[in-house]
XYZ file of C-alpha atoms in Angstrom:
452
model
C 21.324 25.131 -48.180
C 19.216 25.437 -51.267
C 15.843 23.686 -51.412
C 16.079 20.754 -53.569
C 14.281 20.141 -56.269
C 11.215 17.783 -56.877
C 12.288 15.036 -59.426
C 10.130 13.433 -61.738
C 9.339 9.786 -60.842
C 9.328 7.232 -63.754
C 6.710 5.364 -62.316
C 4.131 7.156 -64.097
C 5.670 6.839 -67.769
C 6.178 3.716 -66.948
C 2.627 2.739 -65.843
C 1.983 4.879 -69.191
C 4.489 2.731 -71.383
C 3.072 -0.321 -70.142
C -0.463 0.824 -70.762
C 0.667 1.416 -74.214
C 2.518 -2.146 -74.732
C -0.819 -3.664 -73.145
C -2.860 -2.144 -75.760
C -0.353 -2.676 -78.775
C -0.061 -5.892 -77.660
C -4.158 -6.041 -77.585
C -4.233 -4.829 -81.290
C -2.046 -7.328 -82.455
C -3.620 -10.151 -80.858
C -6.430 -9.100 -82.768
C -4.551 -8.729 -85.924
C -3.230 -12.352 -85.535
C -7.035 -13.775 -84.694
C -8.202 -11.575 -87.779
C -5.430 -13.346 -89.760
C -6.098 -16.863 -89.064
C -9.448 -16.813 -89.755
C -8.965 -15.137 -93.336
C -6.396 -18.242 -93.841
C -9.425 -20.597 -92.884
C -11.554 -18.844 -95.016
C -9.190 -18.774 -97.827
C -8.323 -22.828 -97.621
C -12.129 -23.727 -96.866
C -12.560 -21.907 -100.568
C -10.040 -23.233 -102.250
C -10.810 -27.255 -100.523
C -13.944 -26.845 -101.619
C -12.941 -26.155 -105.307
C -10.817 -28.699 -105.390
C -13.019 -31.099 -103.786
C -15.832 -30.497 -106.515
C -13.533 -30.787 -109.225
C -12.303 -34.607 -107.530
C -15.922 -35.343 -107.315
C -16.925 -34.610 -110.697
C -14.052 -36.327 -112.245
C -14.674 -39.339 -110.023
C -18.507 -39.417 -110.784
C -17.758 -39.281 -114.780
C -15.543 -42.238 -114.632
C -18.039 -43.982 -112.659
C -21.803 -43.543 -114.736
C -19.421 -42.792 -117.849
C -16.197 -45.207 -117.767
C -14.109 -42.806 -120.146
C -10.772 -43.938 -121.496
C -7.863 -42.924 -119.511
C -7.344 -40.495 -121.927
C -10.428 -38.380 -121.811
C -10.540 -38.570 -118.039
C -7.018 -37.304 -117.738
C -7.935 -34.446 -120.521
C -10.947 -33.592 -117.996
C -8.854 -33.690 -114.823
C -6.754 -30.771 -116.424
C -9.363 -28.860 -117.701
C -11.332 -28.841 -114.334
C -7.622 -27.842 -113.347
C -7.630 -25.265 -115.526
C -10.732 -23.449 -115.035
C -11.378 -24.557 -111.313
C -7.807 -22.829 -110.760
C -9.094 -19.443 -112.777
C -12.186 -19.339 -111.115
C -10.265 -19.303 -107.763
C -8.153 -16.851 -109.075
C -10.628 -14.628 -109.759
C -12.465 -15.100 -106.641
C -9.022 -13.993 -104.749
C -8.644 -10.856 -106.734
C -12.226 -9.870 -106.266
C -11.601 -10.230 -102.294
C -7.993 -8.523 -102.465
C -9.340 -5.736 -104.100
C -12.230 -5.254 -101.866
C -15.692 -5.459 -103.644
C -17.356 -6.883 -101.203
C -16.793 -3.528 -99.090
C -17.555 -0.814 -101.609
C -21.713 -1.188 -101.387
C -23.415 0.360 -98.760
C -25.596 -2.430 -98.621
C -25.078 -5.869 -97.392
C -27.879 -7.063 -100.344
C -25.928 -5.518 -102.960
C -22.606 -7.310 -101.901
C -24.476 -10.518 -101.240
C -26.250 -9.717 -104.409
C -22.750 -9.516 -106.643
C -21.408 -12.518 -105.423
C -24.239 -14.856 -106.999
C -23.144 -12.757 -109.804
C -19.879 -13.649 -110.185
C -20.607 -17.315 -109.022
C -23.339 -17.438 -111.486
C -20.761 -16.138 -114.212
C -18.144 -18.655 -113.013
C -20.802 -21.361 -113.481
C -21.317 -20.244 -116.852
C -17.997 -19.445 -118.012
C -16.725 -23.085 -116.537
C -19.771 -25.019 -118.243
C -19.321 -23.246 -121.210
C -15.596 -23.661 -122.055
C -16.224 -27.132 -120.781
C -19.056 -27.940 -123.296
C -16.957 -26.027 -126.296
C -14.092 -28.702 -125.930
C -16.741 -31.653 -125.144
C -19.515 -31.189 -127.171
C -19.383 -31.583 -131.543
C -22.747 -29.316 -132.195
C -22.801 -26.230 -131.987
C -26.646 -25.984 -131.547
C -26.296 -27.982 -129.001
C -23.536 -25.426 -127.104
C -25.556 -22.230 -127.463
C -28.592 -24.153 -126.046
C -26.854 -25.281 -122.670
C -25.219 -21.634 -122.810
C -28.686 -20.165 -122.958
C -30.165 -22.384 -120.144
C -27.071 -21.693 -118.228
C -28.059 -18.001 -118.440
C -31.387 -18.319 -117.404
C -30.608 -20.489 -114.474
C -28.061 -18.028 -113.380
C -30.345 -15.379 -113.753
C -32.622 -17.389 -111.250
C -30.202 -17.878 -108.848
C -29.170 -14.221 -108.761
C -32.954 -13.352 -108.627
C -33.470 -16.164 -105.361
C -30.289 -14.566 -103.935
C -30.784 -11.222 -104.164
C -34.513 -12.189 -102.210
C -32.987 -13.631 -99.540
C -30.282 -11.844 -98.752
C -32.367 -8.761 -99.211
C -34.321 -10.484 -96.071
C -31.250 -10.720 -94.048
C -30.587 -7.272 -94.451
C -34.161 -6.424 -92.973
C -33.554 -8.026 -89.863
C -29.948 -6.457 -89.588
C -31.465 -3.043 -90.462
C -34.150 -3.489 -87.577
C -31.602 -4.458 -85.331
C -29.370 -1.266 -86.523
C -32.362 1.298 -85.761
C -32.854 -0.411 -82.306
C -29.307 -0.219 -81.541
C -30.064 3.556 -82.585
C -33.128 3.864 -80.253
C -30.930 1.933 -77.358
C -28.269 4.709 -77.459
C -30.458 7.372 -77.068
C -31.908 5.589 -73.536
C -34.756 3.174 -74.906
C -33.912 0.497 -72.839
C -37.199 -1.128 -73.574
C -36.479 -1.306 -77.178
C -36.501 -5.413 -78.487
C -35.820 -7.513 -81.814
C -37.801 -9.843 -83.098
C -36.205 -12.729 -84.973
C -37.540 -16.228 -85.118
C -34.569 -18.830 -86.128
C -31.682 -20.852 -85.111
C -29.721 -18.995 -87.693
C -26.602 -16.494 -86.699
C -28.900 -13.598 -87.306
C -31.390 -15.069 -84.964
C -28.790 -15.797 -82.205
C -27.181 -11.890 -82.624
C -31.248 -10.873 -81.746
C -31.718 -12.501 -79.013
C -27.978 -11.794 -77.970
C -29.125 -7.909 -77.985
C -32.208 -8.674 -76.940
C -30.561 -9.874 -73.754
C -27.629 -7.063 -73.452
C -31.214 -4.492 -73.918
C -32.965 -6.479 -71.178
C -29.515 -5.822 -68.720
C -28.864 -2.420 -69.552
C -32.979 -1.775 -68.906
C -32.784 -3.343 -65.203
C -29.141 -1.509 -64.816
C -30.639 1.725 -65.563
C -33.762 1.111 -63.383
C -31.161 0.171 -60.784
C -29.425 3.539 -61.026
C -32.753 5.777 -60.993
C -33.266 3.460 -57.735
C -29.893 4.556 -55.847
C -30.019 7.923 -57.549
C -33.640 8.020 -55.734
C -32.134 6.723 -52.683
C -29.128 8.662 -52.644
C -31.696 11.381 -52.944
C -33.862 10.477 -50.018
C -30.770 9.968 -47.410
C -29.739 13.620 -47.810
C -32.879 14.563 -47.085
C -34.105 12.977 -44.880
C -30.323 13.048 -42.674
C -30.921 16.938 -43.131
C -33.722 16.820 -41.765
C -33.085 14.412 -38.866
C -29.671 16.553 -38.628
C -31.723 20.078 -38.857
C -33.914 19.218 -35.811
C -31.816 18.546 -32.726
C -29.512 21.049 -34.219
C -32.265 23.786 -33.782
C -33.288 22.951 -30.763
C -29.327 22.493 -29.389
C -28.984 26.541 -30.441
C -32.419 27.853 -29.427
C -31.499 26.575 -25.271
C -27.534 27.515 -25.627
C -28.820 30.662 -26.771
C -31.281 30.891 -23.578
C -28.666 30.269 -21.249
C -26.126 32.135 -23.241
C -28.755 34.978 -22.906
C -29.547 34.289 -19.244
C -33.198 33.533 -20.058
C -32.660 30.737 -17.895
C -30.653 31.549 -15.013
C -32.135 29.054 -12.024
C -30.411 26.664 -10.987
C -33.148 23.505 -12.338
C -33.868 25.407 -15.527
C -30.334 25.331 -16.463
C -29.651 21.661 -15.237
C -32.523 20.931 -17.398
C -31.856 22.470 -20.269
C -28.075 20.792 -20.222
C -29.720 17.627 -19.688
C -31.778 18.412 -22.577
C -28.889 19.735 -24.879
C -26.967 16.456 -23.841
C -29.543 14.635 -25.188
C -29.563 16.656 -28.553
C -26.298 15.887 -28.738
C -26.535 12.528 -28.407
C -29.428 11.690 -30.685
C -26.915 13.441 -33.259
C -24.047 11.282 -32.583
C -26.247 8.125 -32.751
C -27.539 9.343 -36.587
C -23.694 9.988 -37.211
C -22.926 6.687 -36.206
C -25.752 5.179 -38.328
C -24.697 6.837 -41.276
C -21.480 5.479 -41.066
C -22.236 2.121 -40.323
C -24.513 2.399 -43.398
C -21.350 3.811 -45.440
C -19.122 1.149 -44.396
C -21.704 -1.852 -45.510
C -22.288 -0.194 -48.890
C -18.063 -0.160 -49.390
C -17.839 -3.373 -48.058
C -15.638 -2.609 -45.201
C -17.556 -3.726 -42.331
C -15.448 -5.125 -39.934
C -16.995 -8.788 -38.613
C -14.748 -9.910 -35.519
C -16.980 -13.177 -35.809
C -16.330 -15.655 -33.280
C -18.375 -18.669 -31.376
C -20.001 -16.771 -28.905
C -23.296 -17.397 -26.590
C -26.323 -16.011 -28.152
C -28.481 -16.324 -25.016
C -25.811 -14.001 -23.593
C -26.663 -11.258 -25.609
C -30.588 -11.667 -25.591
C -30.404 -11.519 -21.785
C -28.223 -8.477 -21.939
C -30.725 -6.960 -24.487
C -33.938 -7.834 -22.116
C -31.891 -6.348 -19.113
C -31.147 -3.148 -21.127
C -34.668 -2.082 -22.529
C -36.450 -3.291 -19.695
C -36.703 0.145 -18.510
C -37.738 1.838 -21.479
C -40.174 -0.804 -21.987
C -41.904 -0.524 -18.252
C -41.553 3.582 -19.045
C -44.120 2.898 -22.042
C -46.134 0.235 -20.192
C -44.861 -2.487 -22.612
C -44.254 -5.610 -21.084
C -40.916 -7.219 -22.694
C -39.917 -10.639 -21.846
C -37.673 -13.657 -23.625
C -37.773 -17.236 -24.318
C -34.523 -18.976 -25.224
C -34.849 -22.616 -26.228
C -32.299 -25.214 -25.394
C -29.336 -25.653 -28.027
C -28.997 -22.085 -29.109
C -25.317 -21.540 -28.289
C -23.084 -21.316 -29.521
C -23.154 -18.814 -32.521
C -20.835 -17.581 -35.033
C -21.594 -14.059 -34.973
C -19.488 -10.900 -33.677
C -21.333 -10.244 -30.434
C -20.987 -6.371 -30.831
C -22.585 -6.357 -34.326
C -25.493 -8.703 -33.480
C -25.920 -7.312 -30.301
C -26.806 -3.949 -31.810
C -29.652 -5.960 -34.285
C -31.063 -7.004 -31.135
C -31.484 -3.519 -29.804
C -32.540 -2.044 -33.114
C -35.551 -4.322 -33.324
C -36.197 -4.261 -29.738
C -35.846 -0.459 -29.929
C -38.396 -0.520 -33.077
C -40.846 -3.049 -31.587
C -41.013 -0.881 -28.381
C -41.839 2.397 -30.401
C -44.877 0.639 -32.303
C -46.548 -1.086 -29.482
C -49.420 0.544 -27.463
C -49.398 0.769 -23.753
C -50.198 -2.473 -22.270
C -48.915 -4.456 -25.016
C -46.574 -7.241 -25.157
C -42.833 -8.332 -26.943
C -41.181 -11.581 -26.926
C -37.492 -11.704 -27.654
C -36.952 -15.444 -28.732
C -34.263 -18.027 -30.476
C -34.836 -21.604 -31.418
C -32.113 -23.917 -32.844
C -32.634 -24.726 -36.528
C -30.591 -27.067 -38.575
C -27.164 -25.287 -39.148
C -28.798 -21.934 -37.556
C -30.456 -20.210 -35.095
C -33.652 -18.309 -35.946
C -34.726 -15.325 -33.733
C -37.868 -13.480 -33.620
C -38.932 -10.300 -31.950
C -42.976 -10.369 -31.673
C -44.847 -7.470 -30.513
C -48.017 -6.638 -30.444
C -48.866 -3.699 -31.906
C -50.897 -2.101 -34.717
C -49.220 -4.381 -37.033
C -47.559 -3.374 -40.305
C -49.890 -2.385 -43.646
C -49.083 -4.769 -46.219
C -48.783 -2.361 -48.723
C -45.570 -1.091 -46.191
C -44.167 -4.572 -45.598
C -41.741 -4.534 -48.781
C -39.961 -1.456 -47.631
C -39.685 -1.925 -44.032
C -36.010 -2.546 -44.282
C -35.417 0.758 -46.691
C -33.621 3.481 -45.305
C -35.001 6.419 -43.559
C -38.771 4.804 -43.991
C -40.744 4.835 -40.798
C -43.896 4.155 -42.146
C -47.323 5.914 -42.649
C -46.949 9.973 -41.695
C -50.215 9.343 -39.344
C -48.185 6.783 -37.539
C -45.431 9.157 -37.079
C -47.451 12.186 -35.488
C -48.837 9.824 -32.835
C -45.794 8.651 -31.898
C -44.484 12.237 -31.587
C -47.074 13.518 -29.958
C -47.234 10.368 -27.409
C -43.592 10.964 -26.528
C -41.403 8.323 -28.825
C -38.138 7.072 -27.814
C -35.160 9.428 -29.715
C -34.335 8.529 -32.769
C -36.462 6.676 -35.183
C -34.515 8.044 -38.165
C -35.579 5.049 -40.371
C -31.869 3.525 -40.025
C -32.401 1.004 -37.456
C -33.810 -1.765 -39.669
C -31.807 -1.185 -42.486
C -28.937 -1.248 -40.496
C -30.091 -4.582 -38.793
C -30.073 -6.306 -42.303
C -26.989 -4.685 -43.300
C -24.796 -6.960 -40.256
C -27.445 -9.731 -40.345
C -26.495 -10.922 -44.495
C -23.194 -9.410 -43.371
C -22.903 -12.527 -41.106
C -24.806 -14.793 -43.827
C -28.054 -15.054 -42.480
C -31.356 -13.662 -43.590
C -34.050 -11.505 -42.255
C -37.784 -10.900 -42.788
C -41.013 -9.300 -41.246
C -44.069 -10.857 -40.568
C -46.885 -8.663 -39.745
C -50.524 -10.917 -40.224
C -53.212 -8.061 -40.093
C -53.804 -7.265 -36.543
C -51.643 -9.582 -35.188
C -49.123 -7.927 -34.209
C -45.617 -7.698 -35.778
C -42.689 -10.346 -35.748
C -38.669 -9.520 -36.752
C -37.169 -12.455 -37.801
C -33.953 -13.188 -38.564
C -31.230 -16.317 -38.896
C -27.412 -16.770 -37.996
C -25.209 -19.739 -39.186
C -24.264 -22.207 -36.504
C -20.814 -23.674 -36.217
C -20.743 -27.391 -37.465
C-alpha cells in the first residue's frame, strides 16, 4: 500500500485570512473614526460662519434699527460672501495646503493669511455697497490691511512657539529611540501641547524603569548560570575524582569503598536537591506552581520541622526549640509547600549560628493570619546585605562563606533556599521579611492568611 500523502490543513490560511480580515477590519475602523471627525470639523466651520453672520445681522438691527429693507439686503450679502469665504476655505483644505510646508509655523502661518484676506475681502465688498465716499472706503481698506498684517505677524509668533516645543519633543523622541531613557520635556501649561509632554514624559519615565528592569533579569539571568555551574561543577568533580578511585582500585578496602559510596551518594544528592531548586524556581517565575492549599494544622508542621533538624542542630551544638501560641490552626496553606519554608529557614538559621547558640521556631495568631518567626542567634545580618537576602544564589559576605566551609557547613547553601521560601510564601498571599538588629541575632518572618 502506498504511503499517503500529508495534506495541507486549512487551519493555518484560515488563522491567516482571519488575521487579515482583523486588520482590514482595523483600518477601516480607523477610516470611519478619521471620517467623522473631518465631518465635525467641517460643520463646526461652517456653524460658526453662519453663526457670525446671524449675530452681526441681529446686532445691526438692534444699535442700528434698519428698515426691513436694508437688513434683508445685508442678510444676503453676509450670505453671499460668508458662503464664498467658506467655499474657499473648503477648496484650500481639499486641495491640501495645509500639508505641503514642512513646517507646522508656515501652515499655521498661511492660514491667518487667508483668514486675514477673507476679513479684508468681506469688509471690503461690504463697505463698497454700504458706504457713499470713496475716501472713506480706501481708508477702512488700508486699516484693514494693517490690522491683518498684525494678526499674521501675532500668529506667525505664536505658532512659531508651538512649533518649538513640538520640535523639542521631536529630538527627544529622537534621543529616546536611540536608548536615552532619561531623556524629558519640559512644558509648562494646561494646553494640548502641554498634556502630549507630560504624556511622553510619562511613557519616557516607563520605558526608563522597563529597561532598568531588563538589565536587572538580564543580570540575574546572568548570575544563576553561574553560579548553578558552579554549584553544579563541584559535587560533579568530586563524584568523578572517587568513581575514578574505585574504578581504578585506589581504594579497594572494604571501609574505604563504603565510604567513598557514602560520600558519592551524598554528591549525588546535594545535586538532585539544586535540580530540584532550580525547578521550583522555574515553575514560580512561569506561574505554574501548583498550591494544593487546604485548612491544615500549622503547629503540625512546626513540630515535624523541630523533630527533623533536631539532629543537625545538636550535631552543630545549636540548641533549636519552638513556641506555638494558642489559636494558630488552622491555616490555609498546602502543607508540603510551607513545610519546605520551614526547613529552608531552619536549614539557613542553623548554618549562621555559632556553636552554643540558640533558634526559636515560633507562630502567633494575628488578625486574619498567622505570623511566624525563626530567631537565631547568630552573627546577625550586615545591613548593607539585608535588601538582598531573599536574591538568588546570594549567601552573603565571601568571609562568611570560607568559615562556614572550613567549619564543616551543612550541604547545600546554594543561595536558593530563601528565595525559594518567598517564592511559595506570596505564592500563598502572605509576606515575608528579615530582621537582623546589629548583634542581635537574626529573625525570618513571615505571614499566612487564616480562613475566616
Amino acid at each position: 500500500m502506498p504511503p499517503s500523502r500529508a495534506t495541507s490543513s486549512p487551519c493555518g490560511a484560515w488563522g491567516t485570512s482571519l488575521k487579515a480580515e482583523a486588520a482590514g477590519g482595523h483600518r477601516a475602523l480607523s477610516a470611519g473614526r478619521a471620517r467623522r471627525a473631518g465631518g465635525r470639523r467641517l460643520g463646526a466651520y461652517l456653524f460658526g460662519i453662519l453663526a457670525a453672520s446671524a449675530l452681526t445681522v441681529a446686532l445691526a438691527v438692534a444699535v442700528l434699527r434698519p428698515p426691513l429693507n436694508d437688513v434683508l439686503f445685508l442678510a444676503l450679502l453676509f450670505a453671499i460672501t460668508g458662503g464664498g469665504s467658506a467655499l474657499i476655505g473648503l477648496v484650500s483644505h481639499r486641495l491640501g495646503w495645509w500639508r505641503r510646508f514642512r513646517s507646522l509655523a508656515q501652515t499655521l502661518t498661511l492660514g491667518y493669511v487667508i483668514a486675514a484676506a477673507l476679513t479684508l475681502l468681506n469688509v471690503w465688498l461690504t463697505a463698497r455697497m454700504m458706504f457713499l465716499n470713496a475716501h472713506d472706503l480706501t481708508l477702512a481698506g488700508l486699516l484693514l490691511v494693517f490690522a491683518g498684517g498684525i494678526s499674521v505677524s501675532f500668529g506667525y509668533f505664536v505658532s512659531a512657539s508651538i512649533t518649538h516645543t513640538l520640535r523639542a519633543m521631536s529630538d527627544a523622541a529622537g534621543r529616546l529611540a536611540e536608548g536615552d531613557f532619561g531623556v524629558r520635556v519640559d512644558v509648562p501649561g494646561q494646553d494640548e501641547v502641554a498634556h502630549l509632554a507630560r504624556s511622553f514624559n510619562t511613557m519616557a519615565a516607563r520605558l526608563e524603569r522597563a529597561d532598568a528592569d531588563q538589565r536587572a533579569l538580564e543580570a540575574a539571568r546572568r548570575d544563576l548560570v553561574a553560579w548553578a555551574s558552579h554549584d553544579l561543577r563541584t559535587p560533579l568533580a568530586s563524584l568523578r575524582a572517587m568513581l575514578h578511585a574505585l574504578a581504578d582500585g585506589v581504594v579497594s578496602d572494604p571501609p574505604g569503598v563504603a565510604r567513598y559510596l557514602q560520600q558519592s551518594q551524598a554528591e549525588v544528592s546535594r545535586m538532585s536537591a539544586l535540580i530540584d531548586d532550580l525547578f521550583e524556581l522555574a515553575q514560580m517565575d512561569a506561574g505554574s506552581l501548583a498550591l494544593r492549599a487546604e485548612a491544615s494544622a500549622l503547629s503540625d508542621l512546626i513540630s515535624d520541622t523541630l523533630a527533623a533538624f533536631g539532629a543537625r542542630a545538636q550535631a552543630r551544638q545549636v540548641t533549636l526549640t519552638g513556641a506555638i501560641a494558642p489559636g494558630v490552626d488552622p491555616v490555609w496553606m498546602a502543607s508540603d509547600k510551607i513545610s519546605r519554608v520551614l526547613g529552608n529557614l531552619v536549614e539557613n538559621a542553623i548554618r549562621h549560628t555559632p556553636p552554643g547558640g540558640r533558634i526559636e521556631l515560633s507562630a502567633v495568631a494575628r488578625p486574619g493570619e498567622v505570623l511566624v518567626t525563626v530567631r537565631d542567634s547568630g552573627e546577625g545580618i550586615p545591613p548593607a546585605d539585608l535588601p538582598r537576602v531573599f536574591e538568588r544564589f546570594y549567601r552573603g559576605d565571601a568571609a562568611r562563606t570560607r568559615a562556614e566551609a572550613r567549619a564543616g557547613a551543612l550541604s547545600g547553601g546554594a543561595g536558593l533556599g530563601l528565595a525559594i521560601a518567598r517564592g511559595l510564601v506570596e505564592a500563598h498571599g502572605g509576606r515575608i521579611w528579615v530582621e537582623s538588629p546589629p548583634g542581635q541575632g537574626t529573625a525570618l518572618c513571615f505571614t499566612l492568611p487564616r480562613p475566616a
